[in-house]
PDB file of C-alpha atoms in Angstrom:
ATOM      1  CA  MET A  10       0.011   0.110  -0.031  1.00 72.00           C
ATOM      2  CA  GLN A  11       1.543   3.348  -1.100  1.00 88.00           C
ATOM      3  CA  LYS A  12       1.838   6.012   1.664  1.00 92.00           C
ATOM      4  CA  TYR A  13       2.139   9.708   1.288  1.00 95.00           C
ATOM      5  CA  LYS A  14       2.610  12.513   3.666  1.00 95.00           C
ATOM      6  CA  THR A  15      -0.141  14.387   2.005  1.00 96.00           C
ATOM      7  CA  VAL A  16      -2.730  13.685  -0.692  1.00 97.00           C
ATOM      8  CA  VAL A  17      -4.579  16.465  -2.486  1.00 97.00           C
ATOM      9  CA  ILE A  18      -8.030  15.209  -3.879  1.00 96.00           C
ATOM     10  CA  GLY A  19      -9.149  17.298  -6.785  1.00 93.00           C
ATOM     11  CA  THR A  20      -7.336  19.874  -8.937  1.00 88.00           C
ATOM     12  CA  GLY A  21      -8.648  23.274 -10.325  1.00 89.00           C
ATOM     13  CA  PRO A  22      -7.138  26.434  -8.864  1.00 94.00           C
ATOM     14  CA  SER A  23      -7.370  25.455  -5.252  1.00 95.00           C
ATOM     15  CA  GLY A  24      -5.927  21.818  -5.558  1.00 96.00           C
ATOM     16  CA  LEU A  25      -2.961  22.968  -7.930  1.00 96.00           C
ATOM     17  CA  THR A  26      -2.197  25.933  -5.768  1.00 97.00           C
ATOM     18  CA  SER A  27      -1.896  23.560  -2.622  1.00 97.00           C
ATOM     19  CA  ALA A  28       0.239  21.149  -4.533  1.00 97.00           C
ATOM     20  CA  ILE A  29       2.518  23.979  -5.757  1.00 97.00           C
ATOM     21  CA  TYR A  30       2.995  25.051  -2.143  1.00 97.00           C
ATOM     22  CA  LEU A  31       3.266  21.567  -0.668  1.00 97.00           C
ATOM     23  CA  ALA A  32       5.951  20.614  -3.342  1.00 96.00           C
ATOM     24  CA  ARG A  33       7.998  23.514  -2.728  1.00 96.00           C
ATOM     25  CA  ALA A  34       8.059  22.461   0.930  1.00 95.00           C
ATOM     26  CA  ASN A  35       9.406  19.115   0.050  1.00 94.00           C
ATOM     27  CA  LEU A  36       6.249  17.318   1.065  1.00 95.00           C
ATOM     28  CA  ASN A  37       6.066  15.375  -2.143  1.00 94.00           C
ATOM     29  CA  PRO A  38       2.234  15.566  -2.428  1.00 97.00           C
ATOM     30  CA  LEU A  39      -0.073  13.176  -4.612  1.00 97.00           C
ATOM     31  CA  VAL A  40      -2.505  14.867  -6.520  1.00 96.00           C
ATOM     32  CA  ILE A  41      -5.785  12.883  -7.466  1.00 95.00           C
ATOM     33  CA  GLU A  42      -7.087  14.459 -10.561  1.00 89.00           C
ATOM     34  CA  GLY A  43     -10.528  13.076 -10.839  1.00 73.00           C
ATOM     35  CA  LEU A  44     -12.628  12.764 -13.828  1.00 65.00           C
ATOM     36  CA  GLN A  45     -12.258  16.440 -14.825  1.00 63.00           C
ATOM     37  CA  PRO A  46      -8.618  17.324 -14.379  1.00 60.00           C
ATOM     38  CA  GLY A  47      -8.264  20.958 -14.031  1.00 54.00           C
ATOM     39  CA  GLY A  48     -11.872  21.590 -12.778  1.00 64.00           C
ATOM     40  CA  GLN A  49     -14.383  23.811 -14.224  1.00 66.00           C
ATOM     41  CA  LEU A  50     -11.930  26.277 -15.783  1.00 67.00           C
ATOM     42  CA  THR A  51     -11.023  23.756 -18.458  1.00 60.00           C
ATOM     43  CA  THR A  52     -14.648  24.382 -19.817  1.00 59.00           C
ATOM     44  CA  THR A  53     -14.215  28.204 -20.004  1.00 61.00           C
ATOM     45  CA  THR A  54     -12.847  29.970 -22.710  1.00 61.00           C
ATOM     46  CA  GLU A  55     -10.829  33.315 -22.033  1.00 72.00           C
ATOM     47  CA  ILE A  56     -10.160  34.297 -18.472  1.00 80.00           C
ATOM     48  CA  GLU A  57      -9.623  38.151 -17.910  1.00 81.00           C
ATOM     49  CA  ASN A  58      -9.957  38.446 -14.129  1.00 83.00           C
ATOM     50  CA  PHE A  59      -7.274  36.218 -12.966  1.00 89.00           C
ATOM     51  CA  PRO A  60      -4.180  38.623 -11.939  1.00 92.00           C
ATOM     52  CA  GLY A  61      -1.082  38.436 -13.887  1.00 93.00           C
ATOM     53  CA  PHE A  62      -2.594  38.152 -17.381  1.00 91.00           C
ATOM     54  CA  PRO A  63      -3.352  41.611 -18.747  1.00 92.00           C
ATOM     55  CA  ASP A  64      -4.430  40.165 -22.135  1.00 90.00           C
ATOM     56  CA  GLY A  65      -6.266  37.281 -20.442  1.00 87.00           C
ATOM     57  CA  ILE A  66      -5.675  33.529 -20.624  1.00 88.00           C
ATOM     58  CA  MET A  67      -7.585  30.568 -21.834  1.00 84.00           C
ATOM     59  CA  GLY A  68      -9.004  28.297 -18.858  1.00 82.00           C
ATOM     60  CA  PRO A  69      -7.347  25.234 -19.911  1.00 85.00           C
ATOM     61  CA  GLU A  70      -3.979  26.832 -20.488  1.00 90.00           C
ATOM     62  CA  LEU A  71      -4.086  28.423 -16.968  1.00 91.00           C
ATOM     63  CA  MET A  72      -4.928  25.103 -15.592  1.00 90.00           C
ATOM     64  CA  ASP A  73      -2.179  23.374 -17.630  1.00 92.00           C
ATOM     65  CA  ASN A  74       0.420  25.874 -16.639  1.00 94.00           C
ATOM     66  CA  MET A  75      -0.643  25.459 -12.759  1.00 94.00           C
ATOM     67  CA  ARG A  76      -0.226  21.521 -13.281  1.00 94.00           C
ATOM     68  CA  LYS A  77       3.255  21.898 -14.752  1.00 95.00           C
ATOM     69  CA  GLN A  78       4.364  24.299 -12.156  1.00 96.00           C
ATOM     70  CA  ALA A  79       3.386  21.694  -9.400  1.00 96.00           C
ATOM     71  CA  GLU A  80       5.000  18.876 -11.338  1.00 95.00           C
ATOM     72  CA  ARG A  81       8.364  21.037 -11.493  1.00 95.00           C
ATOM     73  CA  PHE A  82       8.569  21.029  -7.848  1.00 95.00           C
ATOM     74  CA  GLY A  83       7.914  17.358  -7.135  1.00 95.00           C
ATOM     75  CA  ALA A  84       4.082  16.891  -7.017  1.00 96.00           C
ATOM     76  CA  GLU A  85       2.759  13.440  -8.282  1.00 96.00           C
ATOM     77  CA  PHE A  86      -0.346  13.192 -10.207  1.00 95.00           C
ATOM     78  CA  MET A  87      -2.878  10.273 -10.214  1.00 93.00           C
ATOM     79  CA  ASN A  88      -5.778  10.113 -12.538  1.00 89.00           C
ATOM     80  CA  GLY A  89      -8.729   8.403 -10.949  1.00 88.00           C
ATOM     81  CA  TRP A  90     -11.973   8.694  -9.244  1.00 89.00           C
ATOM     82  CA  VAL A  91     -12.023   8.465  -5.146  1.00 93.00           C
ATOM     83  CA  ASP A  92     -14.596   5.776  -4.343  1.00 90.00           C
ATOM     84  CA  ALA A  93     -14.186   5.996  -0.503  1.00 94.00           C
ATOM     85  CA  VAL A  94     -12.292   7.454   2.296  1.00 96.00           C
ATOM     86  CA  ASP A  95     -11.671   6.439   5.983  1.00 97.00           C
ATOM     87  CA  PHE A  96     -10.703   9.342   8.150  1.00 97.00           C
ATOM     88  CA  SER A  97     -11.313   7.251  11.400  1.00 95.00           C
ATOM     89  CA  GLN A  98      -7.628   7.073  12.160  1.00 94.00           C
ATOM     90  CA  ARG A  99      -4.213   7.969  10.939  1.00 92.00           C
ATOM     91  CA  PRO A 100      -2.854   7.071   8.340  1.00 94.00           C
ATOM     92  CA  PHE A 101      -6.160   7.903   6.553  1.00 96.00           C
ATOM     93  CA  LYS A 102      -7.158   5.638   3.622  1.00 97.00           C
ATOM     94  CA  ILE A 103      -8.203   6.686   0.149  1.00 97.00           C
ATOM     95  CA  THR A 104      -9.645   4.265  -2.222  1.00 96.00           C
ATOM     96  CA  VAL A 105      -9.132   5.098  -5.966  1.00 93.00           C
ATOM     97  CA  GLU A 106     -11.109   3.446  -8.553  1.00 88.00           C
ATOM     98  CA  GLY A 107      -8.789   1.259 -10.609  1.00 82.00           C
ATOM     99  CA  ALA A 108      -5.809   2.052  -8.312  1.00 84.00           C
ATOM    100  CA  GLY A 109      -6.602   0.464  -5.007  1.00 91.00           C
ATOM    101  CA  THR A 110      -5.978   2.116  -1.518  1.00 94.00           C
ATOM    102  CA  ILE A 111      -3.461   4.510  -0.690  1.00 94.00           C
ATOM    103  CA  GLU A 112      -2.569   6.045   2.799  1.00 96.00           C
ATOM    104  CA  ALA A 113      -1.938   9.523   3.714  1.00 96.00           C
ATOM    105  CA  GLU A 114      -0.771  11.325   6.762  1.00 96.00           C
ATOM    106  CA  SER A 115      -2.860  14.207   5.632  1.00 97.00           C
ATOM    107  CA  VAL A 116      -5.575  15.038   3.117  1.00 98.00           C
ATOM    108  CA  ILE A 117      -6.507  18.321   1.360  1.00 98.00           C
ATOM    109  CA  ILE A 118      -9.912  18.074  -0.244  1.00 97.00           C
ATOM    110  CA  SER A 119     -10.381  20.423  -3.213  1.00 96.00           C
ATOM    111  CA  THR A 120     -12.846  18.700  -5.307  1.00 94.00           C
ATOM    112  CA  GLY A 121     -14.770  21.769  -6.083  1.00 91.00           C
ATOM    113  CA  ALA A 122     -18.573  22.365  -6.805  1.00 87.00           C
ATOM    114  CA  SER A 123     -20.379  21.701 -10.038  1.00 84.00           C
ATOM    115  CA  ALA A 124     -22.842  24.384 -11.517  1.00 84.00           C
ATOM    116  CA  ARG A 125     -26.291  22.749 -12.009  1.00 88.00           C
ATOM    117  CA  TYR A 126     -27.524  22.633 -15.379  1.00 92.00           C
ATOM    118  CA  LEU A 127     -31.073  22.305 -16.969  1.00 94.00           C
ATOM    119  CA  GLY A 128     -30.290  19.249 -19.098  1.00 94.00           C
ATOM    120  CA  ILE A 129     -32.069  20.939 -22.120  1.00 96.00           C
ATOM    121  CA  PRO A 130     -31.003  20.571 -25.862  1.00 96.00           C
ATOM    122  CA  GLY A 131     -28.380  23.045 -26.921  1.00 96.00           C
ATOM    123  CA  GLU A 132     -27.157  23.774 -23.262  1.00 96.00           C
ATOM    124  CA  GLN A 133     -23.973  21.708 -23.119  1.00 93.00           C
ATOM    125  CA  ASP A 134     -23.079  22.448 -26.717  1.00 93.00           C
ATOM    126  CA  ASN A 135     -22.956  26.060 -26.153  1.00 94.00           C
ATOM    127  CA  ILE A 136     -21.144  26.287 -22.877  1.00 90.00           C
ATOM    128  CA  GLY A 137     -18.402  28.948 -23.491  1.00 86.00           C
ATOM    129  CA  ARG A 138     -20.286  29.761 -26.663  1.00 90.00           C
ATOM    130  CA  GLY A 139     -23.166  31.876 -25.234  1.00 94.00           C
ATOM    131  CA  VAL A 140     -24.121  29.671 -22.295  1.00 94.00           C
ATOM    132  CA  SER A 141     -22.586  30.399 -19.052  1.00 92.00           C
ATOM    133  CA  THR A 142     -23.103  29.786 -15.231  1.00 89.00           C
ATOM    134  CA  CYS A 143     -21.047  32.794 -13.966  1.00 86.00           C
ATOM    135  CA  ALA A 144     -21.874  36.360 -14.410  1.00 86.00           C
ATOM    136  CA  THR A 145     -18.854  37.613 -12.807  1.00 80.00           C
ATOM    137  CA  CYS A 146     -16.729  35.447 -14.905  1.00 80.00           C
ATOM    138  CA  ASP A 147     -18.291  36.166 -18.379  1.00 88.00           C
ATOM    139  CA  GLY A 148     -20.532  39.424 -18.083  1.00 89.00           C
ATOM    140  CA  PHE A 149     -17.884  41.585 -19.634  1.00 89.00           C
ATOM    141  CA  PHE A 150     -17.929  39.648 -22.999  1.00 91.00           C
ATOM    142  CA  PHE A 151     -21.656  40.620 -23.532  1.00 95.00           C
ATOM    143  CA  ARG A 152     -21.259  44.381 -23.388  1.00 95.00           C
ATOM    144  CA  GLY A 153     -24.259  45.995 -25.454  1.00 96.00           C
ATOM    145  CA  LYS A 154     -26.021  42.498 -25.677  1.00 96.00           C
ATOM    146  CA  LYS A 155     -29.322  41.089 -24.716  1.00 97.00           C
ATOM    147  CA  LEU A 156     -28.946  38.488 -22.008  1.00 97.00           C
ATOM    148  CA  ILE A 157     -31.213  35.900 -20.400  1.00 97.00           C
ATOM    149  CA  VAL A 158     -30.950  34.691 -16.764  1.00 97.00           C
ATOM    150  CA  ILE A 159     -32.642  31.386 -15.797  1.00 97.00           C
ATOM    151  CA  GLY A 160     -33.574  31.013 -12.331  1.00 95.00           C
ATOM    152  CA  GLY A 161     -35.770  32.344  -9.434  1.00 94.00           C
ATOM    153  CA  GLY A 162     -33.368  32.354  -6.493  1.00 90.00           C
ATOM    154  CA  ASP A 163     -31.219  34.987  -4.893  1.00 85.00           C
ATOM    155  CA  SER A 164     -28.448  33.857  -7.186  1.00 83.00           C
ATOM    156  CA  ALA A 165     -30.370  34.452 -10.259  1.00 92.00           C
ATOM    157  CA  MET A 166     -31.465  38.084  -9.089  1.00 93.00           C
ATOM    158  CA  GLU A 167     -27.817  38.837  -8.162  1.00 87.00           C
ATOM    159  CA  GLU A 168     -26.608  37.512 -11.471  1.00 90.00           C
ATOM    160  CA  ALA A 169     -29.327  39.559 -13.347  1.00 94.00           C
ATOM    161  CA  SER A 170     -28.580  42.811 -11.552  1.00 92.00           C
ATOM    162  CA  PHE A 171     -24.861  42.459 -11.992  1.00 91.00           C
ATOM    163  CA  LEU A 172     -25.272  41.790 -15.932  1.00 95.00           C
ATOM    164  CA  THR A 173     -27.011  44.986 -16.349  1.00 95.00           C
ATOM    165  CA  ARG A 174     -23.788  46.731 -15.971  1.00 93.00           C
ATOM    166  CA  PHE A 175     -22.887  45.341 -19.519  1.00 95.00           C
ATOM    167  CA  ALA A 176     -26.225  44.223 -21.116  1.00 96.00           C
ATOM    168  CA  THR A 177     -28.739  46.538 -22.826  1.00 97.00           C
ATOM    169  CA  GLU A 178     -31.380  44.297 -21.516  1.00 97.00           C
ATOM    170  CA  VAL A 179     -31.540  41.155 -19.194  1.00 97.00           C
ATOM    171  CA  THR A 180     -34.531  39.011 -19.091  1.00 97.00           C
ATOM    172  CA  VAL A 181     -35.305  36.562 -16.079  1.00 97.00           C
ATOM    173  CA  VAL A 182     -36.807  33.427 -16.956  1.00 97.00           C
ATOM    174  CA  ASN A 183     -38.462  31.299 -14.309  1.00 96.00           C
ATOM    175  CA  ARG A 184     -40.575  28.193 -14.717  1.00 94.00           C
ATOM    176  CA  ARG A 185     -43.002  29.384 -11.811  1.00 93.00           C
ATOM    177  CA  GLU A 186     -44.881  32.754 -11.631  1.00 94.00           C
ATOM    178  CA  GLU A 187     -43.354  32.974  -8.025  1.00 93.00           C
ATOM    179  CA  LEU A 188     -39.833  33.558  -7.250  1.00 93.00           C
ATOM    180  CA  ARG A 189     -37.889  31.684  -4.652  1.00 90.00           C
ATOM    181  CA  ALA A 190     -35.581  34.649  -3.925  1.00 89.00           C
ATOM    182  CA  SER A 191     -35.576  36.876  -0.973  1.00 88.00           C
ATOM    183  CA  LYS A 192     -37.888  39.989  -1.035  1.00 92.00           C
ATOM    184  CA  ILE A 193     -35.036  42.242  -0.855  1.00 90.00           C
ATOM    185  CA  MET A 194     -33.210  40.582  -3.876  1.00 89.00           C
ATOM    186  CA  GLN A 195     -36.538  40.676  -5.761  1.00 94.00           C
ATOM    187  CA  ASP A 196     -36.928  44.269  -5.138  1.00 94.00           C
ATOM    188  CA  ARG A 197     -33.549  45.253  -6.361  1.00 92.00           C
ATOM    189  CA  ALA A 198     -34.059  43.307  -9.532  1.00 94.00           C
ATOM    190  CA  ARG A 199     -37.409  44.611 -10.039  1.00 95.00           C
ATOM    191  CA  GLU A 200     -36.356  48.115  -9.536  1.00 95.00           C
ATOM    192  CA  ASN A 201     -33.706  47.819 -12.155  1.00 96.00           C
ATOM    193  CA  GLU A 202     -35.102  49.359 -15.525  1.00 95.00           C
ATOM    194  CA  LYS A 203     -32.958  47.060 -17.559  1.00 97.00           C
ATOM    195  CA  VAL A 204     -34.473  43.811 -16.054  1.00 97.00           C
ATOM    196  CA  SER A 205     -37.538  42.282 -17.773  1.00 96.00           C
ATOM    197  CA  TRP A 206     -39.421  39.287 -16.791  1.00 97.00           C
ATOM    198  CA  ALA A 207     -40.465  36.183 -18.514  1.00 96.00           C
ATOM    199  CA  LEU A 208     -42.182  34.090 -15.628  1.00 96.00           C
ATOM    200  CA  ASN A 209     -44.277  30.832 -15.585  1.00 96.00           C
ATOM    201  CA  ARG A 210     -42.188  29.760 -18.681  1.00 97.00           C
ATOM    202  CA  GLN A 211     -40.383  26.402 -18.879  1.00 96.00           C
ATOM    203  CA  PRO A 212     -37.042  26.300 -20.686  1.00 97.00           C
ATOM    204  CA  LEU A 213     -36.890  23.877 -23.568  1.00 97.00           C
ATOM    205  CA  GLU A 214     -33.828  24.473 -25.768  1.00 97.00           C
ATOM    206  CA  VAL A 215     -31.004  26.828 -26.343  1.00 97.00           C
ATOM    207  CA  VAL A 216     -31.146  27.700 -29.765  1.00 96.00           C
ATOM    208  CA  ALA A 217     -27.960  28.644 -31.824  1.00 94.00           C
ATOM    209  CA  GLY A 218     -27.026  29.744 -35.082  1.00 87.00           C
ATOM    210  CA  ASP A 219     -24.084  29.644 -37.317  1.00 85.00           C
ATOM    211  CA  THR A 220     -22.856  33.026 -35.876  1.00 84.00           C
ATOM    212  CA  GLY A 221     -23.902  32.423 -32.264  1.00 88.00           C
ATOM    213  CA  LEU A 222     -26.923  32.107 -29.964  1.00 94.00           C
ATOM    214  CA  LYS A 223     -30.198  32.964 -31.238  1.00 95.00           C
ATOM    215  CA  GLY A 224     -32.089  32.778 -27.780  1.00 96.00           C
ATOM    216  CA  LEU A 225     -34.052  30.326 -25.478  1.00 97.00           C
ATOM    217  CA  LYS A 226     -37.005  28.670 -26.553  1.00 97.00           C
ATOM    218  CA  VAL A 227     -39.534  28.254 -23.676  1.00 97.00           C
ATOM    219  CA  LEU A 228     -42.880  26.939 -23.079  1.00 97.00           C
ATOM    220  CA  ASN A 229     -45.676  29.479 -21.840  1.00 96.00           C
ATOM    221  CA  ASN A 230     -47.179  27.557 -19.160  1.00 95.00           C
ATOM    222  CA  GLU A 231     -50.257  29.947 -19.184  1.00 93.00           C
ATOM    223  CA  THR A 232     -50.879  29.565 -23.073  1.00 94.00           C
ATOM    224  CA  GLY A 233     -49.433  26.248 -23.753  1.00 95.00           C
ATOM    225  CA  GLN A 234     -47.622  27.911 -26.542  1.00 96.00           C
ATOM    226  CA  GLU A 235     -43.882  27.668 -27.416  1.00 96.00           C
ATOM    227  CA  GLU A 236     -41.872  31.014 -27.718  1.00 96.00           C
ATOM    228  CA  LEU A 237     -38.522  31.951 -28.650  1.00 96.00           C
ATOM    229  CA  LEU A 238     -36.860  34.640 -26.385  1.00 96.00           C
ATOM    230  CA  GLU A 239     -34.138  36.304 -28.245  1.00 96.00           C
ATOM    231  CA  ALA A 240     -30.713  36.718 -26.623  1.00 96.00           C
ATOM    232  CA  ASP A 241     -27.128  36.806 -27.368  1.00 96.00           C
ATOM    233  CA  GLY A 242     -26.226  34.978 -24.111  1.00 96.00           C
ATOM    234  CA  VAL A 243     -28.020  32.582 -21.407  1.00 97.00           C
ATOM    235  CA  PHE A 244     -26.914  32.299 -17.998  1.00 96.00           C
ATOM    236  CA  VAL A 245     -27.829  29.348 -15.896  1.00 95.00           C
ATOM    237  CA  ALA A 246     -28.341  30.473 -12.344  1.00 92.00           C
ATOM    238  CA  ILE A 247     -29.936  27.581 -10.509  1.00 91.00           C
ATOM    239  CA  GLY A 248     -27.307  26.857  -8.046  1.00 84.00           C
ATOM    240  CA  HIS A 249     -24.241  24.748  -7.554  1.00 84.00           C
ATOM    241  CA  THR A 250     -23.655  21.168  -6.058  1.00 88.00           C
ATOM    242  CA  PRO A 251     -20.539  20.486  -4.153  1.00 92.00           C
ATOM    243  CA  ASN A 252     -18.610  17.236  -5.168  1.00 92.00           C
ATOM    244  CA  THR A 253     -18.829  15.741  -1.634  1.00 94.00           C
ATOM    245  CA  THR A 254     -21.054  12.719  -2.047  1.00 92.00           C
ATOM    246  CA  PHE A 255     -17.971  10.396  -1.019  1.00 93.00           C
ATOM    247  CA  LEU A 256     -17.425  12.578   2.019  1.00 96.00           C
ATOM    248  CA  GLN A 257     -20.816  12.049   3.575  1.00 94.00           C
ATOM    249  CA  GLY A 258     -20.389  10.562   7.095  1.00 95.00           C
ATOM    250  CA  HIS A 259     -16.602  11.260   7.212  1.00 96.00           C
ATOM    251  CA  ILE A 260     -16.317  15.159   7.619  1.00 97.00           C
ATOM    252  CA  ASP A 261     -19.012  17.495   8.667  1.00 97.00           C
ATOM    253  CA  LEU A 262     -20.920  19.058   5.794  1.00 97.00           C
ATOM    254  CA  ASP A 263     -23.423  21.844   5.830  1.00 96.00           C
ATOM    255  CA  GLY A 264     -27.264  21.254   4.681  1.00 93.00           C
ATOM    256  CA  HIS A 265     -26.168  21.681   1.217  1.00 91.00           C
ATOM    257  CA  GLY A 266     -23.330  19.422   1.263  1.00 94.00           C
ATOM    258  CA  TYR A 267     -20.366  22.002   1.366  1.00 96.00           C
ATOM    259  CA  ALA A 268     -17.477  21.018   3.729  1.00 97.00           C
ATOM    260  CA  ILE A 269     -17.477  22.953   6.910  1.00 98.00           C
ATOM    261  CA  VAL A 270     -14.252  24.651   7.864  1.00 97.00           C
ATOM    262  CA  LYS A 271     -13.070  26.283  10.893  1.00 97.00           C
ATOM    263  CA  PRO A 272     -13.525  30.097  10.425  1.00 95.00           C
ATOM    264  CA  GLY A 273     -10.346  31.766   9.280  1.00 95.00           C
ATOM    265  CA  THR A 274      -8.971  28.392   8.219  1.00 97.00           C
ATOM    266  CA  THR A 275      -9.246  25.273   5.973  1.00 97.00           C
ATOM    267  CA  GLU A 276      -9.591  22.767   8.903  1.00 97.00           C
ATOM    268  CA  THR A 277     -12.356  20.457   8.909  1.00 98.00           C
ATOM    269  CA  ASN A 278     -13.686  18.646  12.147  1.00 97.00           C
ATOM    270  CA  ILE A 279     -11.221  15.876  11.478  1.00 97.00           C
ATOM    271  CA  PRO A 280      -7.490  16.994  12.461  1.00 96.00           C
ATOM    272  CA  GLY A 281      -5.272  16.532   9.400  1.00 96.00           C
ATOM    273  CA  VAL A 282      -8.209  16.874   6.827  1.00 97.00           C
ATOM    274  CA  PHE A 283      -8.472  20.228   5.105  1.00 98.00           C
ATOM    275  CA  ALA A 284     -10.827  21.649   2.464  1.00 98.00           C
ATOM    276  CA  CYS A 285     -10.371  24.506   0.067  1.00 97.00           C
ATOM    277  CA  GLY A 286     -11.696  26.075  -2.911  1.00 95.00           C
ATOM    278  CA  ASP A 287     -15.361  25.764  -4.011  1.00 93.00           C
ATOM    279  CA  VAL A 288     -16.049  22.535  -2.008  1.00 95.00           C
ATOM    280  CA  GLN A 289     -16.110  24.721   0.916  1.00 96.00           C
ATOM    281  CA  ASP A 290     -17.029  28.251  -0.584  1.00 93.00           C
ATOM    282  CA  THR A 291     -20.655  29.038  -0.602  1.00 87.00           C
ATOM    283  CA  LYS A 292     -20.330  32.505  -1.534  1.00 85.00           C
ATOM    284  CA  TYR A 293     -17.441  33.698  -3.916  1.00 86.00           C
ATOM    285  CA  ARG A 294     -16.439  30.784  -6.132  1.00 81.00           C
ATOM    286  CA  GLN A 295     -13.826  32.565  -8.085  1.00 87.00           C
ATOM    287  CA  ALA A 296     -10.677  31.116  -9.435  1.00 89.00           C
ATOM    288  CA  ILE A 297      -8.557  33.593  -7.537  1.00 93.00           C
ATOM    289  CA  THR A 298     -10.436  32.887  -4.299  1.00 94.00           C
ATOM    290  CA  ALA A 299      -9.952  29.132  -4.772  1.00 94.00           C
ATOM    291  CA  ALA A 300      -6.277  29.575  -5.395  1.00 96.00           C
ATOM    292  CA  GLY A 301      -6.034  31.665  -2.258  1.00 97.00           C
ATOM    293  CA  SER A 302      -7.711  29.023  -0.070  1.00 97.00           C
ATOM    294  CA  GLY A 303      -5.460  26.480  -1.763  1.00 97.00           C
ATOM    295  CA  CYS A 304      -2.440  28.261  -0.451  1.00 97.00           C
ATOM    296  CA  MET A 305      -4.076  28.479   2.994  1.00 98.00           C
ATOM    297  CA  ALA A 306      -4.754  24.675   2.954  1.00 98.00           C
ATOM    298  CA  ALA A 307      -1.184  23.803   2.123  1.00 98.00           C
ATOM    299  CA  MET A 308       0.221  25.928   4.982  1.00 97.00           C
ATOM    300  CA  ASP A 309      -2.338  24.420   7.443  1.00 97.00           C
ATOM    301  CA  CYS A 310      -1.421  21.100   6.355  1.00 97.00           C
ATOM    302  CA  GLU A 311       2.402  21.706   6.638  1.00 95.00           C
ATOM    303  CA  LYS A 312       1.823  23.232  10.113  1.00 95.00           C
ATOM    304  CA  TYR A 313      -0.165  20.117  11.145  1.00 96.00           C
ATOM    305  CA  LEU A 314       2.409  17.699   9.851  1.00 94.00           C
ATOM    306  CA  GLU A 315       5.449  19.332  11.509  1.00 86.00           C
ATOM    307  CA  GLY A 316       3.590  20.616  14.670  1.00 79.00           C
ATOM    308  CA  SER A 317       4.791  23.978  15.937  1.00 39.00           C
ATOM    309  CA  VAL A 318       7.738  24.096  13.425  1.00 41.00           C
ATOM    310  CA  VAL A 319       6.401  26.247  10.555  1.00 44.00           C
ATOM    311  CA  HIS A 320       8.166  26.189   7.219  1.00 46.00           C
ATOM    312  CA  ASP A 321       9.872  29.235   6.292  1.00 51.00           C
ATOM    313  CA  TRP A 322       8.331  30.035   2.840  1.00 45.00           C
ATOM    314  CA  SER A 323      10.742  32.983   2.112  1.00 50.00           C
ATOM    315  CA  GLU A 324      13.638  30.400   1.856  1.00 48.00           C
ATOM    316  CA  THR A 325      12.294  29.004  -1.380  1.00 46.00           C
ATOM    317  CA  LEU A 326      11.644  32.333  -3.105  1.00 44.00           C
ATOM    318  CA  ASP A 327      15.028  32.418  -5.035  1.00 42.00           C
ATOM    319  CA  ARG A 328      14.419  28.775  -6.434  1.00 39.00           C
TER     320      ARG A 328
END
């Protein structure tokens, strides 16, 4: 059975940042990549809000660069899906599909959260080509365009209000007449003159042409007729699902499945098990905040492994 000082479960900005810091501290981490190496950013196109890239950078390229950086300092990578974990005693046990069970003195969980999709025709085909789940990430690319936001919760209201900074019009589509959003969030969106409403309409299909999106086909539940709502972009805002199914019963999770960490740290309720990135972030869910929490997890993990002896990170700056 292979044994490691630390294992990082999941990649993306948080996992890869953890791996970089751990590798530079000579902890030789094993990184288990999962089914989508690089995380959600590998499905995005140009990223313009990650510091250090004034001309932007493609999502897959950014993740590939971070992976190469971690490898340069000695991180080991394993492609596979974690089937089960046992955190009841050290060393912890991690079972990887097709690779058996490995042992670890410490574990960093960075499995992220997956945006929920509608599952309608045209949706997946047009991700990054007019369909998005992140207004903060992609709103800038739709300056002067007509947009649709699908959803009726606080996230949808927030996305709609934010997108009015760029779009000429934002239409909120919800399958019911009533919204789930809090009153204050509804009022804020309704008071915005750029926000219009298409309520009691069921999304049926994202319609695209040769030159881009045409709009969203919906069923008007009141009339029973199909309609095409014209738009240049469609933002799906129906929430996220943290990738923590395999962790249920092993660490503390909140009511939505997000890993619970001690405030100001990445520590879970199990000493030696840490969580970073979107798997524990219910608010920001940005690449840069995920990377920052990945750094925190690595430093928390290193401190845990070495007790009161903290690695002097400045010693490695000239490497």
